[in-house]
mmCIF file of C-alpha atoms in Angstrom:
data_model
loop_
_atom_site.group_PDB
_atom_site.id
_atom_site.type_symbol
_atom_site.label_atom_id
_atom_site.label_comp_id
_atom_site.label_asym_id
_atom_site.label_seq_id
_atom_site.Cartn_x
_atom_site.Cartn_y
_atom_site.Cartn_z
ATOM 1 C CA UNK A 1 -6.087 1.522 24.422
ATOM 2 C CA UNK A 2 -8.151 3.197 21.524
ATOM 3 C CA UNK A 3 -9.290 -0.327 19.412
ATOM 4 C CA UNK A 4 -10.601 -0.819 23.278
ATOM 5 C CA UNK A 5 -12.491 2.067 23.895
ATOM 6 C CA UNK A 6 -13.690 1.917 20.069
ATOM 7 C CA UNK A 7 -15.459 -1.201 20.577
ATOM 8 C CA UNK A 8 -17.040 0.174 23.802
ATOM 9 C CA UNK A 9 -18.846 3.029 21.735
ATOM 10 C CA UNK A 10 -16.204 5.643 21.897
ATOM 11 C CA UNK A 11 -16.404 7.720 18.341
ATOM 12 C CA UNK A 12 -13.783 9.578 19.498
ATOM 13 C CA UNK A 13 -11.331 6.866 20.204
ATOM 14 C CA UNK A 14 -12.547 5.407 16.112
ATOM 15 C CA UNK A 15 -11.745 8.093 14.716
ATOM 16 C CA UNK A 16 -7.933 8.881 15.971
ATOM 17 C CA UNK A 17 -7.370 5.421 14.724
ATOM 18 C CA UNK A 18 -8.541 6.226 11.710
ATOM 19 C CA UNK A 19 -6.297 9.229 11.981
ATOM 20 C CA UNK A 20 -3.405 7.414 13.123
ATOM 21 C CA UNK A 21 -3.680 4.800 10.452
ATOM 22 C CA UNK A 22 -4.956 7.204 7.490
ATOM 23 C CA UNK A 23 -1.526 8.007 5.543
ATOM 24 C CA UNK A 24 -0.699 3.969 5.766
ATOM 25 C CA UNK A 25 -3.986 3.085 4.633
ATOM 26 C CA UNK A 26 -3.769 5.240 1.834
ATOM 27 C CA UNK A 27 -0.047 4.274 0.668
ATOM 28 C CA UNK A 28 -1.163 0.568 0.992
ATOM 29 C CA UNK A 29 -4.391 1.063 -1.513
ATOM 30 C CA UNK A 30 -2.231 3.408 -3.992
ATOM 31 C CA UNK A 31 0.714 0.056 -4.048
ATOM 32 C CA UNK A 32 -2.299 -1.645 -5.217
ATOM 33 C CA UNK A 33 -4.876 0.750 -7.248
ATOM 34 C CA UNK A 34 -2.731 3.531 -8.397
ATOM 35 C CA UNK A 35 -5.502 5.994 -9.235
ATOM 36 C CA UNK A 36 -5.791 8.502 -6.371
ATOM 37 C CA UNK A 37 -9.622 8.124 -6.713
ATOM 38 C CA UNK A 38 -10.297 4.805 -6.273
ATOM 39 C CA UNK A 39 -7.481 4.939 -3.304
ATOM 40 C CA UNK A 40 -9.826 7.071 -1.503
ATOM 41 C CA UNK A 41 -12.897 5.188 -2.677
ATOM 42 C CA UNK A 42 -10.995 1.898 -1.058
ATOM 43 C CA UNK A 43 -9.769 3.514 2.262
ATOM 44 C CA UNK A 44 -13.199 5.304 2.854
ATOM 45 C CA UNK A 45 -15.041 1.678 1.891
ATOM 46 C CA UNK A 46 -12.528 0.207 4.471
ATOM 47 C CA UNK A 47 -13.033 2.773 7.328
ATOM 48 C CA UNK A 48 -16.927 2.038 6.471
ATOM 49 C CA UNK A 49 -16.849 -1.486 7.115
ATOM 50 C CA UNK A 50 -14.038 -0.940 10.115
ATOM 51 C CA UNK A 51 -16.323 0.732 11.971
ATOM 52 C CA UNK A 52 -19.328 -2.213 11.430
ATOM 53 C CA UNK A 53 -17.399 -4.781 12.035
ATOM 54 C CA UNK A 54 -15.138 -3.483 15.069
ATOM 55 C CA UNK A 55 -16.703 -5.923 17.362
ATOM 56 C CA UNK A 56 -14.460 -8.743 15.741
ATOM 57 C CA UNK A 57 -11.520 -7.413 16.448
ATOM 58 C CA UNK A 58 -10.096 -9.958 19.459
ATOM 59 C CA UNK A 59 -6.767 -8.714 19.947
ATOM 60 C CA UNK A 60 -6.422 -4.450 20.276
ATOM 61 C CA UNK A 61 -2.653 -5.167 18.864
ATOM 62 C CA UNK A 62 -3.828 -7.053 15.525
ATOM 63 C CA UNK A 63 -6.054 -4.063 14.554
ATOM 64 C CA UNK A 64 -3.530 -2.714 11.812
ATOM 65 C CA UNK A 65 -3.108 -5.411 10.591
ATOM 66 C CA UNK A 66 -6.988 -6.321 10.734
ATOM 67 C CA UNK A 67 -7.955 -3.010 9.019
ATOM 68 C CA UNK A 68 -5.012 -3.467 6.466
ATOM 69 C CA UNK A 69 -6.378 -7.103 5.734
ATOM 70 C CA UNK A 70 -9.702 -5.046 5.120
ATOM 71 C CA UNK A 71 -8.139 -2.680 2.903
ATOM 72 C CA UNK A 72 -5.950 -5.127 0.542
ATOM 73 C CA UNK A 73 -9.536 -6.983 0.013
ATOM 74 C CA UNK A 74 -11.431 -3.606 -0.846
ATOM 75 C CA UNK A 75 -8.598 -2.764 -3.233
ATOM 76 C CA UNK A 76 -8.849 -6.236 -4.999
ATOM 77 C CA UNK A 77 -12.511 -5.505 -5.133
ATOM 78 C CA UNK A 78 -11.786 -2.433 -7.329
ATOM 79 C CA UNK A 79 -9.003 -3.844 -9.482
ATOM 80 C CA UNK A 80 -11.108 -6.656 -10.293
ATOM 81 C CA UNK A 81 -14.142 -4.177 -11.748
ATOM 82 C CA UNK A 82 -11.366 -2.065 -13.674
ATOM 83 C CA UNK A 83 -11.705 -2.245 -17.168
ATOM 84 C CA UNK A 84 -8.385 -0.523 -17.399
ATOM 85 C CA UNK A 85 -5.239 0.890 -15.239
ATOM 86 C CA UNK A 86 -4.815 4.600 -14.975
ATOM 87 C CA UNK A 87 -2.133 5.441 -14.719
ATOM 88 C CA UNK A 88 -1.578 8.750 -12.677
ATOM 89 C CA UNK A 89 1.488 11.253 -14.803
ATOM 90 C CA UNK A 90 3.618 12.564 -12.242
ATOM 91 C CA UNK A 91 4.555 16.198 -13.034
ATOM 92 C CA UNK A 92 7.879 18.087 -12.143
ATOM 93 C CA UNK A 93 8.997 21.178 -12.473
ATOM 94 C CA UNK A 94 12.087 21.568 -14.713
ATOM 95 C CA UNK A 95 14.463 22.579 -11.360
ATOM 96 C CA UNK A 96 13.872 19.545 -9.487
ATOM 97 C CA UNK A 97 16.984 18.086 -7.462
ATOM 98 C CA UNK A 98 18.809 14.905 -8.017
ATOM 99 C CA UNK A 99 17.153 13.601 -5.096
ATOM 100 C CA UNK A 100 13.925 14.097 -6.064
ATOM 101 C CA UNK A 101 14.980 12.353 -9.255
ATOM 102 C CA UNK A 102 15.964 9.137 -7.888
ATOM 103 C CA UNK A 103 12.732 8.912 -5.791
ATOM 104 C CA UNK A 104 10.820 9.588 -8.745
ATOM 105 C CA UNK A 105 12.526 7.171 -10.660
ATOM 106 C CA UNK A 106 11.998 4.501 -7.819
ATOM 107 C CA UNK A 107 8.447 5.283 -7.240
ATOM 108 C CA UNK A 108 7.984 4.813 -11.107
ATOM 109 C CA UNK A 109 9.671 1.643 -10.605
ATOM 110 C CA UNK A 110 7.817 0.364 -8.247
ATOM 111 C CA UNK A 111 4.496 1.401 -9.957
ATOM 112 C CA UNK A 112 5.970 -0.598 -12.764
ATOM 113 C CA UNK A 113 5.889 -3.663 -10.777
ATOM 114 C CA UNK A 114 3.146 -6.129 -11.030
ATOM 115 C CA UNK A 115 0.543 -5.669 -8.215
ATOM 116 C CA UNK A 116 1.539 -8.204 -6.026
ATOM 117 C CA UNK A 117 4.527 -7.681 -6.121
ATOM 118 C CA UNK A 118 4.169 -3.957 -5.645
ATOM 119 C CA UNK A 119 1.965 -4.824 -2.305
ATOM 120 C CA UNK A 120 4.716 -6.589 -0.650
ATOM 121 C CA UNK A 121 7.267 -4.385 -1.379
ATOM 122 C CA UNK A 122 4.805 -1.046 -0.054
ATOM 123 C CA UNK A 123 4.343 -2.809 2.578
ATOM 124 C CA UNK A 124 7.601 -4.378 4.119
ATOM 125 C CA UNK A 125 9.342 -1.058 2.843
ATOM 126 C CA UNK A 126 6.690 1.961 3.741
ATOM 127 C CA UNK A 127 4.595 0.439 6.148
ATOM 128 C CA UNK A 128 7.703 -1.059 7.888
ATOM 129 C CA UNK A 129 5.488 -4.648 8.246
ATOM 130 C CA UNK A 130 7.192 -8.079 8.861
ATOM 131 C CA UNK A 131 7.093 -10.510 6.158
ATOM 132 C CA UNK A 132 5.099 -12.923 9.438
ATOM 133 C CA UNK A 133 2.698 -10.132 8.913
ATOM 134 C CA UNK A 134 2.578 -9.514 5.299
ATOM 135 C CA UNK A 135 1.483 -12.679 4.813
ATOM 136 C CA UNK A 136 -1.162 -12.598 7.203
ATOM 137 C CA UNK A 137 -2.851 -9.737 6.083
ATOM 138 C CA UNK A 138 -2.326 -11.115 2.738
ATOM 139 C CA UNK A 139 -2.954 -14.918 3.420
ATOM 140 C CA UNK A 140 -0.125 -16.236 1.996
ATOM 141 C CA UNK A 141 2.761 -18.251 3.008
ATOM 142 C CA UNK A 142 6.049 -16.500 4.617
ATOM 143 C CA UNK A 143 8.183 -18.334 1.861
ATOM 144 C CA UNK A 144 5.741 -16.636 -0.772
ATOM 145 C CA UNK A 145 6.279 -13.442 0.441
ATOM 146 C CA UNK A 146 9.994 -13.780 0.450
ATOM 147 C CA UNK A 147 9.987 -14.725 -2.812
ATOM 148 C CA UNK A 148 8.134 -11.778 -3.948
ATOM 149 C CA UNK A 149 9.673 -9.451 -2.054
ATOM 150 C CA UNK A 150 13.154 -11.135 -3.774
ATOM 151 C CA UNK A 151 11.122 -11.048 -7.420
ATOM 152 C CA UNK A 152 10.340 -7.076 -6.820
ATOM 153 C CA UNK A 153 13.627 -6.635 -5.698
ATOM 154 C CA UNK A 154 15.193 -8.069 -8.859
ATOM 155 C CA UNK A 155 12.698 -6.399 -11.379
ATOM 156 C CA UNK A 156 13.514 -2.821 -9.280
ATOM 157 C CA UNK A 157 17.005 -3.355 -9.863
ATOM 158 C CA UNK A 158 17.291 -4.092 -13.238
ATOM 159 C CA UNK A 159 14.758 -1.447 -14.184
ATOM 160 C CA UNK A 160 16.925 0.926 -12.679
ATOM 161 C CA UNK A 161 20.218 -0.397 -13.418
ATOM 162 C CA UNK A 162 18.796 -0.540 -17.154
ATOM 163 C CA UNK A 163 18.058 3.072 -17.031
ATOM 164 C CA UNK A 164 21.417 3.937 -15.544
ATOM 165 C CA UNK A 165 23.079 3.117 -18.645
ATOM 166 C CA UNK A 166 20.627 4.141 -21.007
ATOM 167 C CA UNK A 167 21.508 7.461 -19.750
ATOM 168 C CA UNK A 168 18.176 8.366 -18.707
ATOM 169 C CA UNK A 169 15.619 8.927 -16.245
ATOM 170 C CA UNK A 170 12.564 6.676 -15.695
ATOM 171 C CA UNK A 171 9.892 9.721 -15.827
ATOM 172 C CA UNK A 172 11.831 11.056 -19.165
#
């Protein structure tokens, strides 16, 4: 097992964790930060203090979520020092296809979304976690994730659906 072999010394082994884990780092900080810089600035922070603190790491099969836990805190770390949100203008080119268009629209949805709310959703739905998990890495109770998983849910939908009849697209 790689977290094994990591905590042994092996650089190697770090590092194609870090590579396996890299693209679901990164969607987890942008749920919460939204600016692609201080994304990076919160992964790199998190690999950083990863690789210190490896030794704690009891079970190989919590690492992910572990090094997500790690993450979410980094990211709150940032967001709290923010003396604004940024945010990032998504640009299309005039040909785009309708499916494009509907992710676009639900991505700028979900960007809407308050931030905790936009966590949970990023990452039951992208990151494919359990809501047992979520709250772990989060440290908050199952029934509050439900509930804000159920809240985002809502507030997507009725963004959307209020689009729908405006006639309109969200990034319009």
């Amino acid at each position: 097992m790689l977290v094994k072999r990591a905590q042994l010394g092996d650089k190697e082994a770090f590092v194609q964790l870090i590579k396996d884990m890299e693209s679901s780092l990164y969607k987890v900080s942008k749920a919460i930060l939204l600016s692609d810089s201080e994304c990076l600035d919160a992964v790199q922070e998190t690999i950083l203090i990863a690789y210190t603190n490896l030794h704690q790491v009891r079970e190989p099969k919590f690492f992910k979520t572990w090094i997500t836990r790690i993450l979410i805190n980094e990211c709150n770390k940032i967001r709290k020092v923010q003396t604004k949100v940024v945010k990032m203008d998504v640009y299309l080119e005039p040909s785009i296809s309708e499916q494009r268009e509907i992710f676009v629209d639900l991505q700028t949805a979900i960007d809407s979304l308050e931030p905790d709310l936009r966590t949970v959703i990023t990452l039951y739905y992208y990151e494919d976690l359990s809501i047992k998990e979520i709250g772990t890495i989060l440290n908050i109770a199952v029934g509050t994730v439900k509930s804000r998983l159920n809240r985002a849910r809502a507030k997507l939908s009725s963004l959307i659906e209020g689009h729908k009849v405006e006639g309109r697209l969200l990034h319009e």
